[in-house]
CSV table of C-alpha atoms in Angstrom, one decimal:
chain,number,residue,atom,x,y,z
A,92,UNK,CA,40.6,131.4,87.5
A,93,UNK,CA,38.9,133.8,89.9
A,94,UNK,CA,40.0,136.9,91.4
A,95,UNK,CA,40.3,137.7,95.2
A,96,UNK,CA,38.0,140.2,95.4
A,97,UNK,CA,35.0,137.5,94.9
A,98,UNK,CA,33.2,136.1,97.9
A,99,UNK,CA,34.1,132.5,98.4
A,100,UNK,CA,31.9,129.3,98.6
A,101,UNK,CA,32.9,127.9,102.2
A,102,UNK,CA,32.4,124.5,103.5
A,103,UNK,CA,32.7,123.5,107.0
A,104,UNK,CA,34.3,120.0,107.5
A,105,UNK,CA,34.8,117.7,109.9
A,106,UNK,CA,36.5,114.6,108.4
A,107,UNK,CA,33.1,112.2,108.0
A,108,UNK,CA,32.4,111.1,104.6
A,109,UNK,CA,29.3,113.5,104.9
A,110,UNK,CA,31.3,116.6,104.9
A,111,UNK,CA,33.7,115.3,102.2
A,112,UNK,CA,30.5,114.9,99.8
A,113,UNK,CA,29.6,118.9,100.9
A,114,UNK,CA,33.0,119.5,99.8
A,115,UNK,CA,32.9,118.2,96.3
A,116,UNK,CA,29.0,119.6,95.9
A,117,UNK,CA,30.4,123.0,97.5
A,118,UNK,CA,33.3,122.8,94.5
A,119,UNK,CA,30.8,122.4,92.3
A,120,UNK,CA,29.1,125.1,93.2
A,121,UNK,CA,32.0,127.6,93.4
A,122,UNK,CA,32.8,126.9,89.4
A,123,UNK,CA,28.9,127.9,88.8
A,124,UNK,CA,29.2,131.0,91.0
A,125,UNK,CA,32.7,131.7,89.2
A,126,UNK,CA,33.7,132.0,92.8
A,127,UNK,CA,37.0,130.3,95.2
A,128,UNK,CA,36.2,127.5,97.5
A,129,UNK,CA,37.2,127.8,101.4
A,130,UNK,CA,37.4,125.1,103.4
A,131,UNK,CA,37.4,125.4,107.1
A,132,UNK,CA,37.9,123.2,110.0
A,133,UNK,CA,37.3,124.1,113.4
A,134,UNK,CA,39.9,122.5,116.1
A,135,UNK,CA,40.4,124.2,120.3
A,136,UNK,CA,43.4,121.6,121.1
A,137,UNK,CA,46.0,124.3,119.8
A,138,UNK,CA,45.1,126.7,122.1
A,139,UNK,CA,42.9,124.6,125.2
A,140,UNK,CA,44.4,123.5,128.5
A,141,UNK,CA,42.7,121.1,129.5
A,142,UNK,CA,42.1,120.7,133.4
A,143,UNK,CA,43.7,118.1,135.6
A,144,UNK,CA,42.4,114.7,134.9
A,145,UNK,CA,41.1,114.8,131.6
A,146,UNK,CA,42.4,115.0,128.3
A,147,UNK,CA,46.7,115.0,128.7
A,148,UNK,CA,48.5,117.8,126.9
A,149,UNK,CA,50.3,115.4,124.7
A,150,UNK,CA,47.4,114.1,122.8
A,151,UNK,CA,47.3,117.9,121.9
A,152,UNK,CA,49.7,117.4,118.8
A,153,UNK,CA,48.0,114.0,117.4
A,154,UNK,CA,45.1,115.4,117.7
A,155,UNK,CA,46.5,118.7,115.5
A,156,UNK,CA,47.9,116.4,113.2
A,157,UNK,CA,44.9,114.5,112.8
A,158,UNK,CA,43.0,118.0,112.0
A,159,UNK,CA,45.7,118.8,109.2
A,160,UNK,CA,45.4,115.4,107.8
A,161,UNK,CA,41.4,115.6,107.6
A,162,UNK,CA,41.6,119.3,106.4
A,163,UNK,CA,44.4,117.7,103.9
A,164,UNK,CA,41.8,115.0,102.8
A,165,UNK,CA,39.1,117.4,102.1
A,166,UNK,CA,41.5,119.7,99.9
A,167,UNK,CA,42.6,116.7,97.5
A,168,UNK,CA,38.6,115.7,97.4
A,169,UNK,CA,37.9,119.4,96.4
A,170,UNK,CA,40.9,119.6,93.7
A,171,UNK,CA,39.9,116.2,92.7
A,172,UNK,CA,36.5,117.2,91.7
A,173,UNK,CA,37.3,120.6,89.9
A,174,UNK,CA,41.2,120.6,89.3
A,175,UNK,CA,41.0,124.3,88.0
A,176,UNK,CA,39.4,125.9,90.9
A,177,UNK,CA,41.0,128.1,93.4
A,178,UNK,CA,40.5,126.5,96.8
A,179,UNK,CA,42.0,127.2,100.3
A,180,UNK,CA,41.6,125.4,103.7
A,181,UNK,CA,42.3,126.8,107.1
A,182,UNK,CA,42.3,125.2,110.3
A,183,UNK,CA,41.0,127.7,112.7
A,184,UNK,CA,41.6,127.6,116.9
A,185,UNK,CA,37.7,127.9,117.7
A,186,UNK,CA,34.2,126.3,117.6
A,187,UNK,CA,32.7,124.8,115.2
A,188,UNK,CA,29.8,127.6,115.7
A,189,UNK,CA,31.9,130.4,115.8
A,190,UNK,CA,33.9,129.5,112.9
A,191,UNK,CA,30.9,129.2,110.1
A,192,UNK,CA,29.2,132.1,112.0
A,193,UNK,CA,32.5,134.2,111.1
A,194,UNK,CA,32.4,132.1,107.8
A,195,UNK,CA,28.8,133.3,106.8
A,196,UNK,CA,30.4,136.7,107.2
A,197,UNK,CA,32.9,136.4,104.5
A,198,UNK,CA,31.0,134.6,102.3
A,199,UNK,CA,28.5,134.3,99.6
A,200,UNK,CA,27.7,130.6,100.6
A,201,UNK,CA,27.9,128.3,103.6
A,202,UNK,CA,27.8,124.5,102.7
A,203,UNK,CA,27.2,122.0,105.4
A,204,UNK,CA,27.2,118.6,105.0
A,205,UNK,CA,24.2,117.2,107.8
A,206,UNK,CA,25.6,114.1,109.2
A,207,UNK,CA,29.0,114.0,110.7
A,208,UNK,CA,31.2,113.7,114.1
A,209,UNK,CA,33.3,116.3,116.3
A,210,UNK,CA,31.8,119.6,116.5
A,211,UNK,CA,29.5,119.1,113.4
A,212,UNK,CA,27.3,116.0,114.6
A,213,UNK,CA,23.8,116.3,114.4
A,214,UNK,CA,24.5,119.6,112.8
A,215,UNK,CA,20.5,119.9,110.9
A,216,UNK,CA,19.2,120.3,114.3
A,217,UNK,CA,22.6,121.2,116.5
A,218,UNK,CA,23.9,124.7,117.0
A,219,UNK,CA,25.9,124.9,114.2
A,220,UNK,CA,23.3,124.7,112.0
A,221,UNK,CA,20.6,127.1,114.1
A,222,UNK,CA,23.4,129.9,115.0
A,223,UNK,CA,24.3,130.2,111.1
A,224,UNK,CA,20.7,130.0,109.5
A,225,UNK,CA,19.4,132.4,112.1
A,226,UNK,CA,22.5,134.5,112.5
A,227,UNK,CA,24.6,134.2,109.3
A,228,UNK,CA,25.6,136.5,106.7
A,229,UNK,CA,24.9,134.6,103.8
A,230,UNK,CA,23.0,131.6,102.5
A,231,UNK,CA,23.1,128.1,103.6
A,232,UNK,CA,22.9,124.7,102.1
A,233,UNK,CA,22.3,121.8,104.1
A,234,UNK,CA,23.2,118.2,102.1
A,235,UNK,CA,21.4,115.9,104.5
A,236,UNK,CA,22.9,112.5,104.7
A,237,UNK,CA,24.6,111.4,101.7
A,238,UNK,CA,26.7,108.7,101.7
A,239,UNK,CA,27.9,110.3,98.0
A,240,UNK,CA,26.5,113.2,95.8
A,241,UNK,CA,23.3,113.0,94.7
A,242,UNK,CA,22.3,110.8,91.9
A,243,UNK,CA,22.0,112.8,88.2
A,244,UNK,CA,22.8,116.0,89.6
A,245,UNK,CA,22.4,117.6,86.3
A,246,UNK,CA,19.2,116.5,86.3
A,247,UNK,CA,15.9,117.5,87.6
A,248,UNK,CA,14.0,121.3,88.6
A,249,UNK,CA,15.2,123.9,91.5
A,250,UNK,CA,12.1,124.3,93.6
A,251,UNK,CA,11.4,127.2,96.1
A,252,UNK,CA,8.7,127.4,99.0
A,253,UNK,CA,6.6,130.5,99.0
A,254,UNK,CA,4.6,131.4,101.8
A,255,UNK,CA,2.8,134.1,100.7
A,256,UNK,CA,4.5,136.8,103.3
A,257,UNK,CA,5.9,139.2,101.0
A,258,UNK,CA,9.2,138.4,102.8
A,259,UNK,CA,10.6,135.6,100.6
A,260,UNK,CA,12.2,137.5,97.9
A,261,UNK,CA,15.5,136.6,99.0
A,262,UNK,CA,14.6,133.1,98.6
A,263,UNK,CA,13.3,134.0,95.7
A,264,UNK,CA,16.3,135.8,93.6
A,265,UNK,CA,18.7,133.0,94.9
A,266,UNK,CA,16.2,130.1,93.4
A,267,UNK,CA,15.9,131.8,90.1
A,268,UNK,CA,19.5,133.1,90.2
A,269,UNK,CA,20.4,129.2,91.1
A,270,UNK,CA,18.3,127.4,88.1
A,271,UNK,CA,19.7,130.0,85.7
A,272,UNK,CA,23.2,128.6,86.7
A,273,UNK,CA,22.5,125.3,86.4
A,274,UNK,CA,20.2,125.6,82.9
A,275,UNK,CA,16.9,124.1,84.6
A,276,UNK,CA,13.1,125.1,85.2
A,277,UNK,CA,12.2,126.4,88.4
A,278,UNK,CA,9.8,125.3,90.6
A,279,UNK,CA,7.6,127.9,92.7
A,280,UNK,CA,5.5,126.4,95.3
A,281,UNK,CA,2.7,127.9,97.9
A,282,UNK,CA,1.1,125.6,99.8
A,283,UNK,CA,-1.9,126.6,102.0
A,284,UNK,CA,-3.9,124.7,104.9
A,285,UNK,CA,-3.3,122.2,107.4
A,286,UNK,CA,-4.2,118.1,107.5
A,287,UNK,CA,-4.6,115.6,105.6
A,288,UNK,CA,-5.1,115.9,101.9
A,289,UNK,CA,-8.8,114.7,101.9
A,290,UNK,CA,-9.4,116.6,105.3
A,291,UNK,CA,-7.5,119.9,104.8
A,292,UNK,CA,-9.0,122.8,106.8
A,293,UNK,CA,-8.4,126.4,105.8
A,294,UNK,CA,-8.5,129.6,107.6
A,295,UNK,CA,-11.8,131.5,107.3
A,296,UNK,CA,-12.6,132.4,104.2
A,297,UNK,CA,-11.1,129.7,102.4
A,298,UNK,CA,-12.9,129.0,99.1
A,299,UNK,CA,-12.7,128.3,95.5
A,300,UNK,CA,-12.4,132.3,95.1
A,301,UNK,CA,-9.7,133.0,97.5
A,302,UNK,CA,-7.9,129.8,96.3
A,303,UNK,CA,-8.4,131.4,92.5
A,304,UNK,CA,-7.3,134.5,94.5
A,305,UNK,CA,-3.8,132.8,95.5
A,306,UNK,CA,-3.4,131.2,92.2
A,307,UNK,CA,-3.6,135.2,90.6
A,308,UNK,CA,-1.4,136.5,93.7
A,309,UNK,CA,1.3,134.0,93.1
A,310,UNK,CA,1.0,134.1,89.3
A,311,UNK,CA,1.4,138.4,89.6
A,312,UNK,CA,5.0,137.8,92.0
A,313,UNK,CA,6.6,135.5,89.4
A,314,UNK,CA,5.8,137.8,86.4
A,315,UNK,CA,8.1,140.4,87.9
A,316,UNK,CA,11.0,137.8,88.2
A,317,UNK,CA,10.1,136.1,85.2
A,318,UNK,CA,11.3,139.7,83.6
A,319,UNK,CA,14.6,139.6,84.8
A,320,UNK,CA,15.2,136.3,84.6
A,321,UNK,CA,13.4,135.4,81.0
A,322,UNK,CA,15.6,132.0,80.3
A,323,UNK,CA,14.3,130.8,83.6
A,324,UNK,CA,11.2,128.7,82.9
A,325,UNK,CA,9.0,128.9,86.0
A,326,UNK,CA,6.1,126.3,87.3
A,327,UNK,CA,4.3,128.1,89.8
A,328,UNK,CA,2.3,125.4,91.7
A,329,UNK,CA,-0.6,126.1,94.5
A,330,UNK,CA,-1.1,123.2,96.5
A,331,UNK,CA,-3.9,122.7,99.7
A,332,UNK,CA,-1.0,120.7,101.8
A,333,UNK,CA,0.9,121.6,104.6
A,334,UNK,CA,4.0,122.6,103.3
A,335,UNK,CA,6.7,120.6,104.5
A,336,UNK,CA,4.3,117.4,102.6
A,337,UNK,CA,4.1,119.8,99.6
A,338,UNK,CA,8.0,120.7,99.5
A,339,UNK,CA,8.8,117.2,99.6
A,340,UNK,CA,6.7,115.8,96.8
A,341,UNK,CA,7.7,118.8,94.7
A,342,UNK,CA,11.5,118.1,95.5
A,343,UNK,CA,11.6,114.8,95.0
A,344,UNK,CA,14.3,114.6,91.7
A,345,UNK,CA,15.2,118.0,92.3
A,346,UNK,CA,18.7,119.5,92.1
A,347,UNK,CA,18.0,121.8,95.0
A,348,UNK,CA,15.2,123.2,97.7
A,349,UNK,CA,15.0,126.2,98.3
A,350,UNK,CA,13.3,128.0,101.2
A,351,UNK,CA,13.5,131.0,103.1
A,352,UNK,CA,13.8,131.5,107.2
A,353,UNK,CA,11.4,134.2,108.1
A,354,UNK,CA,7.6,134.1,106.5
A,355,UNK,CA,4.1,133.4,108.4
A,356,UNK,CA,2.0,131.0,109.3
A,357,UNK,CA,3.6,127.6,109.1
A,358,UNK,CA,6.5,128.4,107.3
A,359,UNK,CA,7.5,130.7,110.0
A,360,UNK,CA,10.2,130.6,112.0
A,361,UNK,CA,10.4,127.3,110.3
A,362,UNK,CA,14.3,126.9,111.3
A,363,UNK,CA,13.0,125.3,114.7
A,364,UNK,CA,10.0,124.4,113.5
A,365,UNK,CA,8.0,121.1,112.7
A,366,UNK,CA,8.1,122.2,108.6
A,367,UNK,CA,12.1,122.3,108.8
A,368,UNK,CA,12.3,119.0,110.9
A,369,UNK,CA,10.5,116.9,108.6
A,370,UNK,CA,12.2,118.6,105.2
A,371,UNK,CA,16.1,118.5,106.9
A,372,UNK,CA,15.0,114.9,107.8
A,373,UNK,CA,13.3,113.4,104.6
A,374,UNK,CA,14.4,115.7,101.8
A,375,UNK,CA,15.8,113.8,99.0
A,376,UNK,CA,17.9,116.9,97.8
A,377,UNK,CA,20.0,119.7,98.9
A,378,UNK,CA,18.3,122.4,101.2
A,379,UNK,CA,19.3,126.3,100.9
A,380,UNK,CA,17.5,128.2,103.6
A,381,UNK,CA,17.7,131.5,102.9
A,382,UNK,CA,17.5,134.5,105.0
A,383,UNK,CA,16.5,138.1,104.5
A,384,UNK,CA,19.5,140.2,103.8
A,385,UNK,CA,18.6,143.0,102.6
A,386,UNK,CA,18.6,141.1,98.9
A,387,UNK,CA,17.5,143.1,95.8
A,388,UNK,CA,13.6,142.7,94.6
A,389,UNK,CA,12.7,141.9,91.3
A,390,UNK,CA,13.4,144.8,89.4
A,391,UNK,CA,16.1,145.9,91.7
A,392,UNK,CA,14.3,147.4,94.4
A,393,UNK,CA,16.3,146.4,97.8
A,394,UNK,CA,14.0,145.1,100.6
């Protein structure tokens, strides 16, 4: 179905019912992008003596076995869900962190599910997740706590957070190149200020001309996507929130957030960051966080 030479979709697993539901959303995926599915398990007990005391060398080959049979599990979930996709799985003598790091190199999508055991627990706010959104090659898409896929995944708007920076293209392209695939509207969101709602305070100079003024600036960024994307139909949406609040009322029904991981103000550095906390913990949808790589700007320009 798909040649070699194409990057693959690759999914981390870990044998928790988490990582089995990024499989089959990670399969679904690779059929959009036209692209193989890799699965990947990380496992040290080939190749780790442990010291006196502790684990015995002869749990060594259960606990191989055990690997094969989860990595096994997650191949027949993946062929299950799209029977005409090329997938491979490889388990790989390493960490969990160096593995999806490598991963991310090879590439053109990293797919993590968020709740699991083994090396990938806690992996939203764990080292896994940080090393590979801050040091990865590629994109990254969180799917935080499902018991199963998403409800109506065929349903509903991508949406993307904007900060305003200049430095979100890459979020950009991929949320625009994402609702093409998937035949939806997108969703462009900047959200400005901080506080409640009915006691939001703005940086100086906040008015109803420099809120006009972000409504013109936003409206002036999407026009050039909006030419090179034209069956994309975009909503671009200024909201006086903070923006993890904003994100998560926009997202709500959505097929997919997107946001990216370098910006300004409170979206920045929002990896580590309150904003990231409360979407990775309440979003109702998957999360791509998107780094700068260099990715084309609208009109082909590279960044």
């Amino acid at each position: 179905m798909t040649g070699t030479s194409i990057r693959p979709v690759a999914v981390g697993v870990d044998g928790s019912e988490s990582a089995l539901v990024a499989v089959r959303w990670a399969a679904d995926e690779a059929v959009r992008r036209e692209a193989p599915l890799r699965i990947v398990h990380a496992n040290l007990w080939p190749t780790y003596r442990p010291p006196a005391g502790h684990y015995p060398i002869q749990y060594q080959q259960p606990m191989l076995e055990h690997s094969r049979r989860l990595l096994f599990a997650a191949l027949v979930a993946a062929t299950e869900r799209q029977p005409d996709l090329t997938i491979s799985g490889e388990l790989i003598p390493t960490m969990a962190v160096d593995l999806m790091l490598a991963e991310s190199g090879k590439a053109q999508l990293v797919v993590l599910g968020s709740r699991g055991r083994g090396s990938f627990a806690g992996v939203l706010l764990g080292s896994v997740a940080a090393a590979v959104t801050a040091r990865g090659g590629c994109p990254v898409v969180v799917l935080r706590g499902y018991g199963s896929l998403p409800s109506d995944p065929a349903q509903g708007p991508v949406v993307v957070g904007l900060d305003g920076s200049g430095r979100d293209d890459p979020a950009l392209r991929f949320a625009f190149e994402a609702a093409g695939r998937r035949d939806t509207d997108l969703v462009a969101l900047h959200a400005y200020g901080n506080g409640e709602p009915e006691h939001v305070t703005f940086e100086a100079g906040w008015d109803d001309g420099a809120v006009e003024n972000e409504h013109r600036r936003l409206a002036e960024r999407l026009a050039m996507w909006r030419t090179e994307f034209p069956d994309v139909k975009v909503t671009p949406l200024v909201v006086p929130d903070r923006p993890a609040r904003a994100l998560l009322r926009a997202a709500h029904g959505a097929q997919l957030l997107v946001v990216g991981s370098r910006g300004r103000g409170v979206l920045a550095g929002m990896l580590v960051g309150s904003t990231s906390q409360a979407l990775l913990h309440h979003g109702g949808c998957p999360i791509a966080v998107v780094r700068n790589h260099g990715v084309r700007r609208a009109g082909g320009a590279a960044d």
